[in-house]
PDB file of C-alpha atoms in Angstrom:
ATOM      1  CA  UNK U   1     -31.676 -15.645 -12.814  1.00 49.00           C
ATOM      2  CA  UNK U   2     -28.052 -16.365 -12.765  1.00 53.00           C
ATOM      3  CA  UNK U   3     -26.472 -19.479 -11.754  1.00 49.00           C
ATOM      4  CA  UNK U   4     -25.207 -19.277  -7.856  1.00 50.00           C
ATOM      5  CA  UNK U   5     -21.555 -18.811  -7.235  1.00 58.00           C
ATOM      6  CA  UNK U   6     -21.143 -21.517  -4.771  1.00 57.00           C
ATOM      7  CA  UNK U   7     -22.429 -24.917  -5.397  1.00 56.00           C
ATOM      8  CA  UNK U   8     -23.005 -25.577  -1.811  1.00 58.00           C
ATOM      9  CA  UNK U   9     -23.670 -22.284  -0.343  1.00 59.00           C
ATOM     10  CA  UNK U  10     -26.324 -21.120  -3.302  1.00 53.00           C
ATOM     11  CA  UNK U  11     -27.580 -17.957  -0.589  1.00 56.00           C
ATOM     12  CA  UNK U  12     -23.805 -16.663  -0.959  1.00 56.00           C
ATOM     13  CA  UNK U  13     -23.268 -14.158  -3.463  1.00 56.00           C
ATOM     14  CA  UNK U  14     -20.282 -12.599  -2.228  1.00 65.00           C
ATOM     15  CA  UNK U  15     -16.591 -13.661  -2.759  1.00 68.00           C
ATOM     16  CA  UNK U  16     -14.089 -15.043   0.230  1.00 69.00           C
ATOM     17  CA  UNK U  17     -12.531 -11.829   2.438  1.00 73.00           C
ATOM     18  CA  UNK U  18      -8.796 -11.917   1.755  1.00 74.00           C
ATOM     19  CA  UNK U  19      -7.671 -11.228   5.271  1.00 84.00           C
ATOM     20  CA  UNK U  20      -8.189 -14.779   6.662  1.00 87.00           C
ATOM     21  CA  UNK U  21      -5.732 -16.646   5.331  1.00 89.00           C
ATOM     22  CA  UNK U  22      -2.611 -19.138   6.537  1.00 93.00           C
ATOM     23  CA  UNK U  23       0.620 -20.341   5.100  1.00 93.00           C
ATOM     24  CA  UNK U  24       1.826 -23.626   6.100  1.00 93.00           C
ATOM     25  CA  UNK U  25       5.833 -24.997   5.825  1.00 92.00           C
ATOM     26  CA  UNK U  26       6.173 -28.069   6.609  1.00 91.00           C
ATOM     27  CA  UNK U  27       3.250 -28.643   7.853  1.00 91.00           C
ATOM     28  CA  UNK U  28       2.730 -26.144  10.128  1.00 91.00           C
ATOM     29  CA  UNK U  29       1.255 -22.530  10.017  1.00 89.00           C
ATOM     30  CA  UNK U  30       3.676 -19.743   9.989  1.00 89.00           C
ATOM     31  CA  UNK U  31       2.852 -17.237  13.054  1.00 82.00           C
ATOM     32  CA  UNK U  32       2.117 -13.827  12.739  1.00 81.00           C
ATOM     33  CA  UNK U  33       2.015 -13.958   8.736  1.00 85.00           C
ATOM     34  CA  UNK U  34      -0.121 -10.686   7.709  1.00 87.00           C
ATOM     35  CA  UNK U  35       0.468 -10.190   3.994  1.00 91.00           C
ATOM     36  CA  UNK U  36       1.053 -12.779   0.907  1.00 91.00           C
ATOM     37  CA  UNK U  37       1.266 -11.215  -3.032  1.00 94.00           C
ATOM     38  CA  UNK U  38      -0.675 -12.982  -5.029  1.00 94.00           C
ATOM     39  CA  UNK U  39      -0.382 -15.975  -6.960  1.00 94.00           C
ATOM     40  CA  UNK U  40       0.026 -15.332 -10.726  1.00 96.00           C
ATOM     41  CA  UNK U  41       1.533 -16.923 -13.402  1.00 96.00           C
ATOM     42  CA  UNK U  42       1.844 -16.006 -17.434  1.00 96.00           C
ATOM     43  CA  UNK U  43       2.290 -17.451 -20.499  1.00 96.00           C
ATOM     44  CA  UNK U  44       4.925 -16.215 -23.213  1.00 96.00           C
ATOM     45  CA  UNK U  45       3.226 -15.994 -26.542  1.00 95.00           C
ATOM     46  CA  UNK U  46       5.222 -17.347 -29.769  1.00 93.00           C
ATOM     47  CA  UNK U  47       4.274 -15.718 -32.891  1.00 91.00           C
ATOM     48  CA  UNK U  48       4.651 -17.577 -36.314  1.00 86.00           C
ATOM     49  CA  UNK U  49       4.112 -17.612 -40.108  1.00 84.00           C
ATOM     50  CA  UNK U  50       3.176 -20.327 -41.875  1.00 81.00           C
ATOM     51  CA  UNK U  51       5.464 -20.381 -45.766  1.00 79.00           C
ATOM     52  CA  UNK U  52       2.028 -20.815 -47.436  1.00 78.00           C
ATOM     53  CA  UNK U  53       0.695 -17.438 -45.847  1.00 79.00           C
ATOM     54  CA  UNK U  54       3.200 -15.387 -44.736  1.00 76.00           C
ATOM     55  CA  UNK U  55       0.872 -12.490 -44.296  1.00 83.00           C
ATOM     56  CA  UNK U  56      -0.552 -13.655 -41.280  1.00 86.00           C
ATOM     57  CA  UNK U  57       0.702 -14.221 -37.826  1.00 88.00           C
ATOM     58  CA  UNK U  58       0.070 -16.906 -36.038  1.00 88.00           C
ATOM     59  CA  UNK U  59       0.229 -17.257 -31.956  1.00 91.00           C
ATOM     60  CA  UNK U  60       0.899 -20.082 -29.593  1.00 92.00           C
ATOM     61  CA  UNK U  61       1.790 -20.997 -26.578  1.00 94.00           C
ATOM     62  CA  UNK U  62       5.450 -20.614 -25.199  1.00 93.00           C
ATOM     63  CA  UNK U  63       6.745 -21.011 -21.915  1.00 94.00           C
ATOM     64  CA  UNK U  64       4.700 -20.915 -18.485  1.00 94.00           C
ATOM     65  CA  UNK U  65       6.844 -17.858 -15.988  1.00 96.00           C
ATOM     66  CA  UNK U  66       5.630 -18.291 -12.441  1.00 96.00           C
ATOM     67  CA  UNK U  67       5.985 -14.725 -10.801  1.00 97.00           C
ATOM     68  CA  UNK U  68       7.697 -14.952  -6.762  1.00 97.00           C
ATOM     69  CA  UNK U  69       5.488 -14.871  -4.120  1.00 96.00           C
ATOM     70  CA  UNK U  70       6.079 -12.298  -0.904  1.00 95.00           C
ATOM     71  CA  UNK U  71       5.819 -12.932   2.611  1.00 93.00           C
ATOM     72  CA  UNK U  72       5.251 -10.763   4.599  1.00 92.00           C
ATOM     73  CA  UNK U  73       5.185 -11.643   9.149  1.00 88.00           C
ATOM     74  CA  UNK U  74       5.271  -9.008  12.075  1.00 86.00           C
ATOM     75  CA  UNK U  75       8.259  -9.616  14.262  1.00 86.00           C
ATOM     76  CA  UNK U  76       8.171 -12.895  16.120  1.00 83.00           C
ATOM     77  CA  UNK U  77      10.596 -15.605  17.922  1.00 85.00           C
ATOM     78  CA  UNK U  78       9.173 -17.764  15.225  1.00 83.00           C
ATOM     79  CA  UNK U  79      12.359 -19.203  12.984  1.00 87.00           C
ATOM     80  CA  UNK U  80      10.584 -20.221   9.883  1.00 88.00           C
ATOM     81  CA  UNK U  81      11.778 -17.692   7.936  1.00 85.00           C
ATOM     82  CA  UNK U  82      15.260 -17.062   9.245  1.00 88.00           C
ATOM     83  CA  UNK U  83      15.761 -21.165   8.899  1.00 88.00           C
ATOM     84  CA  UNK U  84      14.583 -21.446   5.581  1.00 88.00           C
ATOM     85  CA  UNK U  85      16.144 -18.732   4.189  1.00 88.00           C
ATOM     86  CA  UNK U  86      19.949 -19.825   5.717  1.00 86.00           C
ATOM     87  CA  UNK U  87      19.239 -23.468   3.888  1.00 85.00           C
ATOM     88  CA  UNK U  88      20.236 -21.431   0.466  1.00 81.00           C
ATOM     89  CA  UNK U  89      22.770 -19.368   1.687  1.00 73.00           C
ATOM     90  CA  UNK U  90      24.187 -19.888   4.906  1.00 66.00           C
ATOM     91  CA  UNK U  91      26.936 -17.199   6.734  1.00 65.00           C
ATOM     92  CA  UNK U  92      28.617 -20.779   7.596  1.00 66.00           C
ATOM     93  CA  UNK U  93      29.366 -21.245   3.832  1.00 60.00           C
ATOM     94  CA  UNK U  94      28.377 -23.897   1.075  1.00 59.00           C
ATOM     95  CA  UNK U  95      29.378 -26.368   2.789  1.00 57.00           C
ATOM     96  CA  UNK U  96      26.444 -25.606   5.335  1.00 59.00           C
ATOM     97  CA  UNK U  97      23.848 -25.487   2.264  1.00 63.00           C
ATOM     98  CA  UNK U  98      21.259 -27.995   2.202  1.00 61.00           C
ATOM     99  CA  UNK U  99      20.414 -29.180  -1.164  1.00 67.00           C
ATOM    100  CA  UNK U 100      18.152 -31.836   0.193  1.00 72.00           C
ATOM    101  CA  UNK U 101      16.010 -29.695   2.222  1.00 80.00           C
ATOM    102  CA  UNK U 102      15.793 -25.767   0.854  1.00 88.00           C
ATOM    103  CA  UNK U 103      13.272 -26.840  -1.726  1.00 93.00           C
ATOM    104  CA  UNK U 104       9.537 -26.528   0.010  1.00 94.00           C
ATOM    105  CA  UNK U 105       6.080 -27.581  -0.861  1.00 96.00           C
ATOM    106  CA  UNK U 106       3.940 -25.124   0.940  1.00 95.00           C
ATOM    107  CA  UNK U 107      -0.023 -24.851   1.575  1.00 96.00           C
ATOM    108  CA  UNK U 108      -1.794 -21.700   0.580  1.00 95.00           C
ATOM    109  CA  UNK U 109      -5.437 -21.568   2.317  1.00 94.00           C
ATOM    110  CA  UNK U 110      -7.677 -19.556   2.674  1.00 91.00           C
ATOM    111  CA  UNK U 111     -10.143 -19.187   5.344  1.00 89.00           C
ATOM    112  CA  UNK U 112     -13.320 -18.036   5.569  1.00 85.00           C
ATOM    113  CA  UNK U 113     -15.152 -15.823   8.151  1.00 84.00           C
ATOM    114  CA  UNK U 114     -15.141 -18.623  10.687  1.00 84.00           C
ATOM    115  CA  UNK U 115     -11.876 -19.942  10.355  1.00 83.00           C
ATOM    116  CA  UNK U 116     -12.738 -22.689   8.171  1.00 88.00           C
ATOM    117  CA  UNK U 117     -10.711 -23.914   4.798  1.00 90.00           C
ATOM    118  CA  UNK U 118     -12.409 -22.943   1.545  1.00 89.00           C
ATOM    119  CA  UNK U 119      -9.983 -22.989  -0.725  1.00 90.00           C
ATOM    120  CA  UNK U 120      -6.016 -24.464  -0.778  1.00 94.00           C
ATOM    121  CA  UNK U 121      -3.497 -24.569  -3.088  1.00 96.00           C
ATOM    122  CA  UNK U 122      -0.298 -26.191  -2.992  1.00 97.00           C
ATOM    123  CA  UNK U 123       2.876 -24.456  -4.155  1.00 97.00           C
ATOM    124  CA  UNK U 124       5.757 -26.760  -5.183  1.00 97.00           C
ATOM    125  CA  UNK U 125       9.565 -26.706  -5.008  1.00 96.00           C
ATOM    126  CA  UNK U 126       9.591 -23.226  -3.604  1.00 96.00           C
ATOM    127  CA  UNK U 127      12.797 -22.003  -2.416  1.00 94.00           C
ATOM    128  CA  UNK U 128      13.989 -18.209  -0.600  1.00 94.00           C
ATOM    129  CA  UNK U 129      15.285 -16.350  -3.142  1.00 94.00           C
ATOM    130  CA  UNK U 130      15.342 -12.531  -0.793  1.00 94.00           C
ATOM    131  CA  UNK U 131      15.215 -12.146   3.215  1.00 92.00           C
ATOM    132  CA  UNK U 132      14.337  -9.411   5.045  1.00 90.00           C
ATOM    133  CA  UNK U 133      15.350  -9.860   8.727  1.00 88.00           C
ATOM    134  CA  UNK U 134      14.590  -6.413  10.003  1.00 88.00           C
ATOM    135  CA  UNK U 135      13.201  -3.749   8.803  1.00 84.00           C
ATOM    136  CA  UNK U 136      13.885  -0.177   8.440  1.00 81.00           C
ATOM    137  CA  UNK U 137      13.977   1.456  12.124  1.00 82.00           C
ATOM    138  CA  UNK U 138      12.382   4.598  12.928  1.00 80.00           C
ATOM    139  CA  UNK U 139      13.018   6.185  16.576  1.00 86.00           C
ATOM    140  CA  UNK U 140      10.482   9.336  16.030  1.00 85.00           C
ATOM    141  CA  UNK U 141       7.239   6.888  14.516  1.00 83.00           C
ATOM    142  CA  UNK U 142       4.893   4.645  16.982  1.00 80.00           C
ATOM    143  CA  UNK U 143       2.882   3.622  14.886  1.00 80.00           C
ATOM    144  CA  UNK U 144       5.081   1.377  12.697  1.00 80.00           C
ATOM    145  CA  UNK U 145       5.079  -2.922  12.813  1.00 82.00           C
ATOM    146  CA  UNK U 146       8.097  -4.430  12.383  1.00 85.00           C
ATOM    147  CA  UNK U 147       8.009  -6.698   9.573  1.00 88.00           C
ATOM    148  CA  UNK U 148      10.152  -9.388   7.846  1.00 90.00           C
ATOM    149  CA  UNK U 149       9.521 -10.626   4.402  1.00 91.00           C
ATOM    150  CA  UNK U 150      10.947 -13.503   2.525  1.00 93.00           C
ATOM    151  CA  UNK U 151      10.792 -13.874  -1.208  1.00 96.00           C
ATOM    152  CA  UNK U 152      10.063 -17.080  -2.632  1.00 96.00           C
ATOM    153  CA  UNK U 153      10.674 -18.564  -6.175  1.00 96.00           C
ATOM    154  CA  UNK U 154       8.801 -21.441  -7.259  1.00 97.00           C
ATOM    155  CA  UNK U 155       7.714 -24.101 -10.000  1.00 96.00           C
ATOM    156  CA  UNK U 156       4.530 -23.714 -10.231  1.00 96.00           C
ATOM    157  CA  UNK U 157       1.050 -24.311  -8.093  1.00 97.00           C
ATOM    158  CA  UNK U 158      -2.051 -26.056  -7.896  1.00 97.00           C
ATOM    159  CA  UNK U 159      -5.411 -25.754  -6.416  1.00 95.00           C
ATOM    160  CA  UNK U 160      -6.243 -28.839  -4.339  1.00 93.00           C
ATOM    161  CA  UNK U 161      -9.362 -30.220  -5.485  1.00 92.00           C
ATOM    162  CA  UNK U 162     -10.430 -32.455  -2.667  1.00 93.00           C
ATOM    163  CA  UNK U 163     -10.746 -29.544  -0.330  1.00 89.00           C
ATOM    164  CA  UNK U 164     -14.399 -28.290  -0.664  1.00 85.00           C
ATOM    165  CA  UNK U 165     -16.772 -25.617   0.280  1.00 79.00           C
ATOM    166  CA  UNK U 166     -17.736 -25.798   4.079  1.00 77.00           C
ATOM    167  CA  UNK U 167     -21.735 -26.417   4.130  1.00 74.00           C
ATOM    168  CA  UNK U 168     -21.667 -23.452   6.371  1.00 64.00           C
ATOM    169  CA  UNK U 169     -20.689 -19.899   6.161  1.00 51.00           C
TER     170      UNK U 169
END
């Protein structure tokens, strides 16, 4: 019999839903947020040859490349993204650019079916690298959200260990 997925859970065979999820900056959850890309990272690979045996090639490991993570949130008075974005560039100039402050860590979580945190990860020194304030308009469609996105770049994440599965799911 194979071992159970979920240490606390073991009747749970099936994996978290990925439409319960939240995004916090600063601390607090960013409204209306319906679509994140996925966090991914890769590693470059170095090949080398050794003098002594020049026939083979040998691999390590190079650099770590963290790929930018997508937001995506339906139309709201919510600022978050409009804010964050104007503390890298601002229509004010540089001289309105906050070094101190447009460098973010944020919380990833993700929820499960009753609303509870199963799994988190913290993403650090993220910054806006693309905004989308509005999207493309379309008079003759009704069935259209509208949708901003912001674009973030990062240095890296990390799955927060102390948060734990919920005895109950």
């Amino acid at each position: 019999m194979p071992a159970p997925m979920f240490s606390v859970n073991a009747e749970r065979y099936d994996p978290y839903r990925t439409f319960k999820f939240q995004v916090l900056i600063d601390g607090k959850p960013v409204a209306g947020l319906s679509k994140m890309t996925a966090l991914k990272k890769s590693t470059e690979s170095v090949v080398w040859r050794s003098a002594g045996d020049p026939s083979h090639e040998r691999q390590l490991p190079g650099g770590t490349k963290y790929e930018p993570i997508t937001l995506e949130q339906g139309l709201t008075h919510d600022p978050v993204f409009e804010e964050w974005a104007n503390l890298v560039n601002n229509i004010e100039g540089d001289a309105k650019m906050s070094l101190k402050d447009f460098r973010k860590n944020i919380i990833i979580n993700v929820l499960n079916l009753q609303g509870k945190v199963v799994i988190s990860y913290k993403v650090f020194r993220a910054w806006v690298s693309e905004f989308q304030a509005l999207p493309d308009f379309d008079a003759g469609s009704m069935s259209t959200v509208g949708i901003q996105t912001l674009q973030l770049q990062h240095e890296g994440w990390q799955r927060d260990t102390e948060v734990e599965e919920p005895e109950e799911d």
